Amino acid sequence: MKLMTTAAWGVFALVLSTQAHAQQAPVAGETAEVDTLVVTGTRRVDRTAFESTAPVDVVGQEALKSIVSDEIMDKLAATTPSFNVQRLPAADGQAFVRPATLRGLSPDQTLVLVNGKRRHRSAVLGGRGQQGVDLAALGTSGIERIEVLRDGASAQYGSDAIAGVINIILSDKTGFEGYAQTGRYFAGDGDKTEIGARYGLAIGNGGSVVAALDYTNAEATSRTRQRPDAIAFQAANPNIKVPNPVQRWGQPDREVWRGSLNMVLPLGDVAEAYGFATYSDLHGVTDFNWRNPSTDSSYKTSTVFPGWSLNKIYPAGFSPKFGQDETNASVNGGVRGDAKGWSWDVSAGWGRDKVDYFLNNSINASFGPQSPTSFDAGSLIQEEATLNLDASRPLEWSFLAKPANLALGLEARKETYKIEAGDRYSWDVGPGAAAGLPSGSNGFPGYAPSQAGSWDQTSYAAYADLDLPITDKFNADIAIRHEDFSEFGQTTDGKIATRYEFTPNFALRGAVSTGFRAPTAGQINNTRTSQGLNTTTLLLFTSGRLSPINPISVALGGKPLEPEESKNLSLGAVFRQGGFTASVDYYRIEVDNRFAVSPNFTVTPALRAQLVAAGIPGADSLTTVSYFTNSFDTRTQGVDVVGSWRGQVWGGRAGVTAAWNWNDTKVTRSKLTEVSKLARINLEDGLPQNAANVSFDYAKGRFSGLIRARWSGEWTDAQANGTADLIQKFSGKALVDLSVSAQLTDAIKLTVGAENLFDTYPDEATFQASRGLIYSRNAPYDTDGGLWYARLSAKF
């Protein structure tokens, strides 16, 4: 039980607020102001972002349009310095479900809501054990705004809200709005076409139905040099045509459909029914490491398969093509209204993410000529069902300046994680294994029946939230939440937030809270086999990650996962005067029992026999095994500084926004041994400690323009690579974006522009040169250079 009773965490703190558009790059014609009503971090219906007791940023539709990417996390990363997203080429499912972080914490330590309701997780687990929400599954045409609460909020919303909350608000506007966009990188690749539309229709007295659809077709990019061993192989075999390059490092091929439906239906004068649904369908393909015929064990010959050799199928070697077909859907609905002084809301939600993995241009060499070259590698499925009852009412107390607001609620939630086995040849061991031919689909061994299954976790929660306007200038929020999880037990969390308004334009705010993130059914039960390339020996290695409760993991020291627990403190101030706003915000987040991967255990003959007997795919060629574990305690602290101005200049309307984030994470305790060095570096230095953006927009008549500079400070890349550790520090880089728009008619608008206008690239990853990779795959920004685009939009 984690109640805030100690002196260190029981003191009322004063913290900054941030204004409604503080973190977004304003664009010409945008009307969002600091008085925008917000629904995140509060259960009042009359609170603005400026009045909030915790920092809330509002990124509006126009700001979302100003970023070329079709993925929400790129849009947030370009406008919010404390938000980062990585692009991970050739990183299995993470090439498509990319990890996004707020304040340098884990992707699954930020809670994601849609219309205030919890969004289901992705079925994909990241390399460090994270299982966050796939933000890329949501299209932007149907979004009205995104509210980002940058403060711990587990006491208000439950598990995952350690770093904060992202609340995606769907549009309820009537009428039509649509766009078509095309773009290409300066390097001549990565052609991308986007089309989107939204249409809203009024229903009855105050009701509406709004449908939106987005389509993206993006071709792959390649920032690659030919591998030195491929050059040597070509020289030794001049009669064989070796592709140049033998593999691509860059963005994958993607085709994505995304849709949403948002509906409100009045039920008389005191209630209304509502519902919303989202759906996405993604097909994507990326490259894996090239297999060299001179060194890859799949090219061995054996008397088991007389006359058969892989040279007949892939004489120039092969680079497996890894892909996924993903369907992501959610449905939410409920009834809300007023009765006897209470506002109430009864709702139910369901969400499902299914990822089907496939592999082409590969082989299961242990089956020799019987093996296909394309494989169904299996499926991962995450399902969540939620029931909520929320109620609130004002309380008239004579000692308060205004009525207090009391909110109460109950929640029941069930998570289900499923693994479906792939086709037999993707995981089975053929007769050639005894002769040293590796088993499983080369590059990504499929899920075996021994790994398949379905696992559940249920939770029940109750919360109370009291907003107290103690005086006209001083306000306090108190929240407490109790949850009971089937897999690990109970937890209680609390939050106290205060705000003191010295003048209508200057206030101090503060918050202290505790938080948690519960281990998921997927993290507890998922088992995975993966392959990599030793950049020194250029030989493939195969690693296994076991469930922490697998008997083999237990024998190696594994224990059941415990929840990650946090203590949050924030302090700051906000000021506004006319068209100018400014804020400074300090935060400190201590997280205990953070998840990580255990040290790698070398697979001895005895351990290999255990793994084979347990049915682990590719166990005959495994070199190391590991498991998820509670590994670290960390302390993250940082500062957000934001300033913006908006007003009339040069006969038109202009806006300037500047924002800077400093974020520092330290490991305060580690349960791991010397192998934790890489994990420590990635936690402390894997993301830039400093990030900033500044933008200027101007509009006059039918013309407008935007220029934005984004800067990321230095960071360090640390990777395990067989027996060697790869560590390199990268310098900071600035990227400049420019766009110009013309309102061709009252309804039609044309925008042309460039992102990364000066075609800036990061430092080269010297330790990866042997595999043809030029830039680090873990860079905190895209590494493809400049991108030009043109966009035609219509609004009726």
Coordinates of N, CA and C in Angstrom, one line a residue, residues 163-366:
A163 N 4.5 8.5 -16.2 CA 5.0 9.7 -16.8 C 3.9 10.8 -17.1
G164 N 2.7 10.3 -17.4 CA 1.6 11.2 -17.7 C 0.6 10.5 -18.5
V165 N -0.3 11.3 -19.1 CA -1.4 10.8 -19.9 C -1.5 11.5 -21.2
I166 N -1.8 10.8 -22.2 CA -2.1 11.3 -23.6 C -3.5 11.0 -23.9
N167 N -4.4 12.0 -24.0 CA -5.8 11.9 -24.2 C -6.1 12.4 -25.6
I168 N -6.5 11.5 -26.5 CA -6.8 11.8 -27.9 C -8.3 12.0 -28.0
I169 N -8.7 13.3 -28.4 CA -10.1 13.7 -28.4 C -10.6 13.6 -29.9
L170 N -11.5 12.8 -30.2 CA -12.1 12.7 -31.5 C -13.0 13.9 -31.9
S171 N -13.0 14.2 -33.1 CA -13.8 15.4 -33.6 C -15.3 15.1 -33.5
D172 N -16.0 16.1 -33.1 CA -17.5 16.1 -33.2 C -18.0 17.2 -34.1
K173 N -17.2 17.7 -35.0 CA -17.6 18.8 -35.9 C -18.4 18.2 -37.1
T174 N -19.3 19.0 -37.5 CA -20.1 18.7 -38.7 C -19.4 19.3 -39.9
G175 N -19.9 18.8 -41.1 CA -19.3 19.3 -42.3 C -18.2 18.3 -42.8
F176 N -17.6 18.8 -43.9 CA -16.6 17.9 -44.6 C -15.2 18.6 -44.5
E177 N -14.2 17.8 -44.3 CA -12.8 18.2 -44.4 C -11.9 17.1 -44.9
G178 N -11.1 17.3 -45.9 CA -10.3 16.3 -46.4 C -9.0 16.8 -47.0
Y179 N -8.0 15.9 -47.3 CA -6.7 16.3 -47.9 C -6.2 15.2 -48.7
A180 N -5.2 15.6 -49.6 CA -4.4 14.6 -50.3 C -3.0 15.2 -50.2
Q181 N -2.0 14.3 -50.0 CA -0.6 14.7 -49.8 C 0.3 13.8 -50.4
T182 N 1.4 14.3 -51.0 CA 2.4 13.5 -51.6 C 3.8 14.0 -51.1
G183 N 4.8 13.1 -51.0 CA 6.1 13.5 -50.6 C 7.2 12.6 -51.0
R184 N 8.4 13.0 -51.0 CA 9.6 12.2 -51.3 C 10.8 12.7 -50.6
Y185 N 11.7 11.8 -50.2 CA 12.9 12.3 -49.6 C 13.9 12.8 -50.6
F186 N 14.7 13.8 -50.2 CA 15.7 14.4 -51.1 C 16.6 13.3 -51.8
A187 N 16.8 12.2 -51.1 CA 17.6 11.1 -51.7 C 16.9 10.4 -52.8
G188 N 15.6 10.7 -53.1 CA 14.9 10.1 -54.2 C 14.1 8.8 -53.9
D189 N 13.9 8.5 -52.6 CA 13.2 7.3 -52.2 C 12.1 7.7 -51.2
G190 N 11.5 6.7 -50.7 CA 10.5 6.9 -49.6 C 9.2 7.6 -50.1
D191 N 8.9 7.4 -51.4 CA 7.7 8.1 -51.9 C 6.5 7.7 -51.0
K192 N 5.7 8.8 -50.6 CA 4.6 8.5 -49.7 C 3.4 9.3 -50.2
T193 N 2.2 8.6 -50.3 CA 0.9 9.2 -50.6 C 0.0 9.1 -49.4
E194 N -0.7 10.2 -49.1 CA -1.6 10.2 -48.0 C -2.9 10.8 -48.5
I195 N -4.0 10.2 -48.1 CA -5.4 10.7 -48.4 C -6.2 10.6 -47.1
G196 N -6.9 11.6 -46.7 CA -7.7 11.6 -45.5 C -9.0 12.4 -45.7
A197 N -10.0 12.0 -45.0 CA -11.3 12.8 -45.0 C -12.1 12.6 -43.7
R198 N -12.8 13.6 -43.4 CA -13.7 13.5 -42.2 C -15.1 14.2 -42.6
Y199 N -16.2 13.5 -42.2 CA -17.5 14.1 -42.5 C -18.3 13.9 -41.3
G200 N -19.0 15.1 -40.8 CA -19.8 15.1 -39.6 C -21.2 15.5 -40.0
L201 N -22.2 14.9 -39.3 CA -23.6 15.1 -39.6 C -24.3 15.4 -38.2
A202 N -25.1 16.4 -38.1 CA -25.8 16.7 -36.9 C -27.0 15.8 -36.8
I203 N -27.3 15.4 -35.6 CA -28.4 14.5 -35.3 C -29.2 15.0 -34.1
G204 N -30.5 15.3 -34.4 CA -31.4 15.8 -33.3 C -30.9 17.1 -32.7
N205 N -31.2 17.2 -31.4 CA -30.8 18.5 -30.7 C -29.5 18.3 -30.0
G206 N -28.4 18.6 -30.6 CA -27.1 18.5 -30.0 C -26.3 17.2 -30.3
G207 N -26.9 16.3 -31.1 CA -26.2 15.1 -31.4 C -25.4 15.2 -32.7
S208 N -24.6 14.2 -32.9 CA -23.8 14.2 -34.1 C -23.2 12.8 -34.4
V209 N -22.8 12.6 -35.6 CA -22.1 11.4 -36.0 C -21.0 11.9 -36.9
V210 N -19.7 11.5 -36.6 CA -18.6 11.9 -37.4 C -17.8 10.7 -37.8
A211 N -17.5 10.6 -39.1 CA -16.7 9.5 -39.6 C -15.5 10.0 -40.3
A212 N -14.4 9.3 -40.1 CA -13.1 9.7 -40.7 C -12.3 8.5 -41.2
L213 N -11.6 8.8 -42.3 CA -10.8 7.7 -42.9 C -9.5 8.3 -43.4
D214 N -8.4 7.5 -43.2 CA -7.1 7.9 -43.6 C -6.4 6.7 -44.3
Y215 N -5.7 7.0 -45.4 CA -5.0 6.0 -46.1 C -3.5 6.5 -46.4
T216 N -2.6 5.6 -46.2 CA -1.1 5.9 -46.4 C -0.5 4.8 -47.2
N217 N 0.3 5.1 -48.2 CA 1.1 4.2 -48.9 C 2.5 4.8 -48.9
A218 N 3.4 4.1 -48.2 CA 4.8 4.6 -48.0 C 5.8 3.6 -48.5
E219 N 6.6 4.0 -49.4 CA 7.7 3.1 -49.9 C 8.9 3.2 -49.0
A220 N 9.7 2.1 -49.0 CA 10.8 2.0 -48.1 C 11.9 3.0 -48.5
T221 N 12.7 3.3 -47.5 CA 13.9 4.1 -47.7 C 15.1 3.2 -47.4
S222 N 16.3 3.6 -47.9 CA 17.5 2.9 -47.7 C 18.7 3.8 -47.5
R223 N 19.3 3.8 -46.3 CA 20.5 4.6 -46.1 C 21.5 3.6 -45.7
T224 N 22.1 3.0 -46.8 CA 22.9 1.8 -46.7 C 24.1 1.8 -47.6
R225 N 25.2 1.3 -47.1 CA 26.3 1.0 -48.0 C 26.5 -0.5 -48.2
Q226 N 27.1 -0.9 -49.3 CA 27.3 -2.3 -49.4 C 28.2 -2.9 -48.3
R227 N 27.8 -4.0 -47.8 CA 28.6 -4.6 -46.7 C 30.0 -5.1 -47.3
P228 N 31.0 -4.9 -46.5 CA 32.4 -5.3 -46.9 C 32.4 -6.8 -47.2
D229 N 31.8 -7.6 -46.5 CA 31.8 -9.1 -46.8 C 31.1 -9.4 -48.0
A230 N 30.1 -8.6 -48.4 CA 29.4 -8.8 -49.7 C 30.3 -8.4 -50.8
I231 N 31.1 -7.3 -50.6 CA 32.0 -6.9 -51.7 C 33.1 -8.0 -51.9
A232 N 33.5 -8.6 -50.8 CA 34.5 -9.7 -50.9 C 33.9 -10.9 -51.5
F233 N 32.7 -11.2 -51.2 CA 32.0 -12.4 -51.8 C 31.9 -12.2 -53.3
Q234 N 31.5 -10.9 -53.7 CA 31.3 -10.7 -55.1 C 32.7 -10.8 -55.9
A235 N 33.7 -10.3 -55.2 CA 35.0 -10.4 -55.9 C 35.5 -11.9 -56.0
A236 N 35.1 -12.7 -55.1 CA 35.5 -14.1 -55.1 C 34.6 -14.9 -56.0
N237 N 33.4 -14.4 -56.3 CA 32.5 -15.1 -57.2 C 32.0 -14.1 -58.3
P238 N 32.8 -13.8 -59.2 CA 32.4 -12.8 -60.3 C 31.2 -13.3 -61.1
N239 N 30.9 -14.5 -61.2 CA 29.8 -15.0 -62.0 C 28.5 -15.0 -61.3
I240 N 28.5 -14.6 -60.0 CA 27.2 -14.5 -59.3 C 26.9 -13.0 -59.1
K241 N 25.7 -12.6 -59.5 CA 25.2 -11.2 -59.3 C 24.8 -11.0 -57.9
V242 N 25.5 -10.2 -57.2 CA 25.2 -9.9 -55.8 C 24.5 -8.5 -55.7
P243 N 23.3 -8.4 -55.1 CA 22.6 -7.2 -55.1 C 23.4 -6.1 -54.3
N244 N 23.3 -4.9 -54.7 CA 24.0 -3.8 -54.1 C 23.0 -2.7 -53.7
P245 N 22.7 -2.5 -52.4 CA 23.2 -3.3 -51.3 C 22.4 -4.6 -51.1
V246 N 23.0 -5.5 -50.3 CA 22.4 -6.8 -50.1 C 21.2 -6.7 -49.2
Q247 N 21.1 -5.6 -48.4 CA 19.9 -5.4 -47.5 C 19.7 -3.9 -47.3
R248 N 18.5 -3.5 -47.0 CA 18.2 -2.1 -46.7 C 18.2 -1.8 -45.3
W249 N 18.7 -0.6 -44.9 CA 18.5 -0.1 -43.6 C 17.7 1.2 -43.7
G250 N 16.5 1.2 -43.2 CA 15.7 2.4 -43.4 C 14.3 2.1 -43.0
Q251 N 13.4 3.0 -43.4 CA 12.0 2.8 -43.1 C 11.4 1.6 -43.9
P252 N 10.4 0.9 -43.4 CA 9.8 -0.2 -44.1 C 8.8 0.2 -45.2
D253 N 8.5 -0.7 -46.1 CA 7.3 -0.5 -46.9 C 6.1 -0.6 -46.0
R254 N 5.1 0.4 -46.2 CA 3.9 0.3 -45.4 C 2.7 0.7 -46.2
E255 N 1.6 0.0 -46.0 CA 0.3 0.4 -46.5 C -0.7 0.4 -45.3
V256 N -1.3 1.5 -45.0 CA -2.1 1.6 -43.8 C -3.5 2.2 -44.1
W257 N -4.5 1.6 -43.6 CA -5.9 2.2 -43.5 C -6.2 2.5 -42.1
R258 N -6.7 3.6 -41.8 CA -7.1 4.0 -40.4 C -8.5 4.7 -40.5
G259 N -9.4 4.3 -39.6 CA -10.7 4.9 -39.6 C -11.2 5.1 -38.2
S260 N -12.2 6.1 -38.0 CA -12.8 6.3 -36.7 C -14.2 6.7 -36.9
L261 N -15.0 6.5 -35.9 CA -16.4 6.9 -35.9 C -16.7 7.4 -34.5
N262 N -17.3 8.6 -34.4 CA -17.6 9.2 -33.1 C -19.1 9.7 -33.2
M263 N -19.9 9.3 -32.2 CA -21.3 9.5 -32.3 C -21.9 9.9 -30.9
V264 N -22.8 10.9 -30.9 CA -23.5 11.3 -29.7 C -25.0 11.4 -30.1
L265 N -25.8 10.8 -29.3 CA -27.3 10.7 -29.6 C -28.1 11.2 -28.3
P266 N -28.7 12.3 -28.4 CA -29.5 12.8 -27.2 C -30.6 11.8 -26.9
L267 N -30.8 11.6 -25.6 CA -31.9 10.8 -25.0 C -32.8 11.7 -24.1
G268 N -33.6 12.5 -24.7 CA -34.4 13.5 -24.0 C -33.5 14.6 -23.5
D269 N -33.9 15.2 -22.4 CA -33.3 16.4 -21.9 C -32.2 16.2 -20.8
V270 N -32.1 14.9 -20.3 CA -31.2 14.7 -19.1 C -30.2 13.6 -19.4
A271 N -30.1 13.0 -20.6 CA -29.2 12.0 -20.8 C -28.9 11.9 -22.3
E272 N -27.7 11.3 -22.6 CA -27.4 11.0 -24.0 C -26.6 9.8 -24.1
A273 N -26.7 9.1 -25.2 CA -25.9 7.9 -25.5 C -24.7 8.3 -26.4
Y274 N -23.6 7.7 -26.2 CA -22.5 8.0 -27.0 C -21.7 6.7 -27.4
G275 N -21.0 6.8 -28.4 CA -20.1 5.7 -28.8 C -19.1 6.1 -29.8
F276 N -18.0 5.4 -29.8 CA -16.9 5.7 -30.8 C -16.1 4.4 -31.0
A277 N -15.6 4.4 -32.2 CA -14.9 3.2 -32.7 C -13.7 3.6 -33.5
T278 N -12.6 2.8 -33.5 CA -11.5 3.0 -34.3 C -11.1 1.7 -34.9
Y279 N -10.4 1.8 -36.1 CA -10.0 0.6 -36.8 C -8.8 0.9 -37.7
S280 N -7.8 0.0 -37.7 CA -6.7 0.2 -38.6 C -6.2 -1.1 -39.1
D281 N -5.7 -1.1 -40.3 CA -5.2 -2.3 -41.0 C -3.8 -1.9 -41.6
L282 N -2.8 -2.6 -41.2 CA -1.4 -2.3 -41.7 C -0.8 -3.5 -42.3
H283 N -0.1 -3.3 -43.4 CA 0.7 -4.3 -44.1 C 2.1 -3.7 -44.3
G284 N 3.1 -4.3 -43.7 CA 4.4 -3.7 -43.8 C 5.5 -4.8 -43.9
V285 N 6.6 -4.4 -44.6 CA 7.7 -5.3 -44.9 C 9.0 -4.6 -44.7
T286 N 10.0 -5.2 -44.0 CA 11.3 -4.7 -43.8 C 12.4 -5.7 -44.1
D287 N 13.6 -5.3 -44.2 CA 14.7 -6.3 -44.4 C 15.4 -6.7 -43.1
F288 N 15.9 -7.9 -43.2 CA 16.8 -8.4 -42.1 C 18.2 -8.5 -42.6
N289 N 19.1 -8.9 -41.7 CA 20.5 -9.0 -42.1 C 20.8 -10.0 -43.2
W290 N 21.7 -9.7 -44.1 CA 22.1 -10.6 -45.2 C 22.8 -11.8 -44.7
R291 N 22.5 -13.0 -45.3 CA 23.1 -14.2 -45.0 C 24.2 -14.5 -46.1
N292 N 25.4 -14.6 -45.6 CA 26.6 -14.7 -46.5 C 26.8 -16.2 -46.8
P293 N 26.8 -16.7 -48.1 CA 27.0 -18.1 -48.4 C 28.3 -18.6 -47.9
S294 N 29.3 -17.8 -47.7 CA 30.6 -18.2 -47.3 C 30.7 -18.6 -45.8
T295 N 29.7 -18.0 -45.0 CA 29.8 -18.2 -43.6 C 28.6 -18.7 -42.9
D296 N 27.4 -18.5 -43.5 CA 26.2 -18.9 -42.9 C 26.0 -20.4 -42.8
S297 N 25.6 -20.9 -41.7 CA 25.5 -22.3 -41.4 C 24.4 -23.0 -42.2
S298 N 23.5 -22.2 -42.8 CA 22.4 -22.8 -43.6 C 22.9 -23.3 -44.9
Y299 N 24.1 -22.9 -45.3 CA 24.7 -23.3 -46.5 C 25.5 -24.6 -46.4
K300 N 25.6 -25.2 -45.3 CA 26.3 -26.5 -45.1 C 25.6 -27.5 -46.0
T301 N 26.4 -28.5 -46.5 CA 25.9 -29.6 -47.2 C 25.9 -30.8 -46.2
S302 N 25.0 -31.8 -46.5 CA 24.9 -32.9 -45.6 C 24.4 -34.1 -46.4
T303 N 24.9 -35.3 -45.9 CA 24.4 -36.5 -46.6 C 23.0 -36.8 -46.3
V304 N 22.4 -36.1 -45.3 CA 20.9 -36.2 -45.0 C 20.1 -35.8 -46.2
F305 N 20.6 -34.8 -47.0 CA 19.9 -34.3 -48.2 C 20.9 -34.4 -49.4
P306 N 21.1 -35.6 -49.9 CA 22.1 -35.7 -51.0 C 21.7 -34.8 -52.2
G307 N 22.7 -34.1 -52.7 CA 22.5 -33.3 -53.9 C 21.9 -31.9 -53.6
W308 N 21.4 -31.7 -52.4 CA 20.8 -30.4 -52.1 C 21.7 -29.4 -51.4
S309 N 21.7 -28.2 -51.9 CA 22.5 -27.1 -51.3 C 21.7 -25.8 -51.4
L310 N 21.8 -25.0 -50.4 CA 21.1 -23.7 -50.4 C 21.6 -22.8 -51.5
N311 N 22.8 -23.1 -52.0 CA 23.4 -22.3 -53.1 C 22.5 -22.4 -54.3
K312 N 21.7 -23.4 -54.5 CA 20.9 -23.5 -55.7 C 19.7 -22.6 -55.6
I313 N 19.3 -22.2 -54.4 CA 18.1 -21.3 -54.2 C 18.6 -19.9 -54.0
Y314 N 19.6 -19.7 -53.2 CA 20.1 -18.3 -53.0 C 21.6 -18.3 -53.2
P315 N 22.1 -18.3 -54.5 CA 23.5 -18.4 -54.7 C 24.2 -17.1 -54.3
A316 N 23.5 -16.0 -54.2 CA 24.1 -14.7 -53.8 C 23.8 -14.4 -52.3
G317 N 23.5 -15.4 -51.6 CA 23.0 -15.1 -50.2 C 21.6 -14.7 -50.2
F318 N 21.1 -14.3 -49.0 CA 19.7 -13.9 -48.9 C 19.5 -13.0 -47.7
S319 N 18.6 -12.0 -47.8 CA 18.2 -11.2 -46.8 C 16.7 -11.4 -46.5
P320 N 16.4 -12.1 -45.4 CA 14.9 -12.4 -45.2 C 14.1 -11.1 -45.2
K321 N 12.9 -11.2 -45.7 CA 11.9 -10.1 -45.7 C 10.9 -10.4 -44.6
F322 N 11.0 -9.5 -43.6 CA 10.1 -9.7 -42.4 C 9.0 -8.7 -42.5
G323 N 7.8 -9.2 -42.2 CA 6.6 -8.4 -42.3 C 5.6 -8.7 -41.3
Q324 N 4.6 -7.8 -41.2 CA 3.5 -8.0 -40.3 C 2.2 -7.5 -41.0
D325 N 1.1 -8.2 -40.8 CA -0.2 -7.7 -41.1 C -0.9 -7.5 -39.7
E326 N -1.3 -6.3 -39.5 CA -1.8 -5.9 -38.2 C -3.2 -5.3 -38.3
T327 N -4.1 -5.8 -37.5 CA -5.5 -5.2 -37.4 C -5.7 -4.8 -36.0
N328 N -6.1 -3.5 -35.8 CA -6.2 -2.9 -34.5 C -7.6 -2.3 -34.5
A329 N -8.4 -2.7 -33.5 CA -9.8 -2.2 -33.5 C -10.3 -2.0 -32.0
S330 N -11.2 -1.0 -31.9 CA -11.7 -0.7 -30.6 C -13.2 -0.2 -30.7
V331 N -14.0 -0.5 -29.7 CA -15.4 0.0 -29.7 C -15.7 0.4 -28.3
N332 N -16.2 1.6 -28.1 CA -16.6 2.1 -26.8 C -18.0 2.7 -26.9
G333 N -18.7 2.5 -25.8 CA -20.1 3.1 -25.8 C -20.6 3.3 -24.4
G334 N -21.6 4.1 -24.2 CA -22.1 4.3 -22.9 C -23.3 5.3 -22.9
V335 N -23.8 5.6 -21.7 CA -24.9 6.5 -21.5 C -24.4 7.4 -20.4
R336 N -24.7 8.8 -20.5 CA -24.3 9.7 -19.5 C -25.4 10.7 -19.3
G337 N -25.5 11.3 -18.1 CA -26.6 12.2 -17.9 C -26.5 12.8 -16.5
D338 N -27.7 13.4 -16.1 CA -27.7 14.1 -14.8 C -29.0 13.6 -14.1
A339 N -28.9 13.3 -12.7 CA -30.0 12.9 -12.0 C -29.8 13.3 -10.5
K340 N -30.7 14.0 -9.9 CA -30.7 14.3 -8.5 C -29.3 15.0 -8.1
G341 N -28.8 15.9 -8.9 CA -27.6 16.6 -8.6 C -26.3 15.9 -9.0
W342 N -26.4 14.6 -9.4 CA -25.3 13.9 -9.8 C -25.1 13.9 -11.4
S343 N -23.9 14.0 -11.9 CA -23.6 13.7 -13.3 C -23.0 12.3 -13.3
W344 N -23.5 11.5 -14.2 CA -23.1 10.1 -14.2 C -22.8 9.6 -15.6
D345 N -22.0 8.6 -15.7 CA -21.5 8.0 -16.9 C -21.3 6.5 -16.7
V346 N -22.0 5.7 -17.5 CA -21.9 4.2 -17.5 C -21.4 3.8 -18.9
S347 N -20.2 3.1 -18.9 CA -19.6 2.8 -20.2 C -19.0 1.5 -20.2
A348 N -18.8 1.0 -21.4 CA -18.1 -0.3 -21.7 C -17.2 -0.1 -22.9
G349 N -16.0 -0.7 -22.9 CA -15.1 -0.6 -24.0 C -14.4 -2.0 -24.3
W350 N -14.1 -2.2 -25.5 CA -13.4 -3.4 -26.0 C -12.3 -3.0 -27.0
G351 N -11.1 -3.5 -26.9 CA -10.1 -3.3 -27.9 C -9.3 -4.5 -28.2
R352 N -8.8 -4.6 -29.4 CA -8.0 -5.8 -29.8 C -7.0 -5.4 -30.8
D353 N -5.8 -5.9 -30.6 CA -4.7 -5.7 -31.6 C -4.2 -7.1 -31.9
K354 N -4.2 -7.4 -33.2 CA -3.7 -8.7 -33.7 C -2.6 -8.5 -34.7
V355 N -1.4 -9.1 -34.5 CA -0.3 -8.9 -35.3 C 0.1 -10.3 -35.9
D356 N 0.0 -10.4 -37.2 CA 0.3 -11.7 -37.9 C 1.7 -11.5 -38.5
Y357 N 2.7 -12.3 -38.1 CA 4.0 -12.2 -38.6 C 4.2 -13.1 -39.8
F358 N 4.9 -12.6 -40.8 CA 5.3 -13.5 -41.9 C 6.7 -13.2 -42.3
L359 N 7.3 -14.2 -43.0 CA 8.7 -14.1 -43.4 C 8.8 -14.7 -44.8
N360 N 9.4 -13.9 -45.7 CA 9.6 -14.3 -47.1 C 11.2 -14.3 -47.4
N361 N 11.5 -15.0 -48.5 CA 13.0 -15.0 -48.9 C 13.8 -15.6 -47.8
S362 N 13.4 -16.7 -47.2 CA 14.1 -17.3 -46.1 C 14.1 -18.8 -46.3
I363 N 14.5 -19.6 -45.2 CA 14.6 -21.0 -45.3 C 14.6 -21.6 -43.9
N364 N 14.1 -22.8 -43.8 CA 14.4 -23.7 -42.6 C 15.3 -24.7 -43.1
A365 N 16.6 -24.5 -42.9 CA 17.6 -25.3 -43.5 C 17.6 -26.8 -43.0
S366 N 17.1 -26.9 -41.8 CA 17.1 -28.3 -41.2 C 16.1 -29.2 -42.0

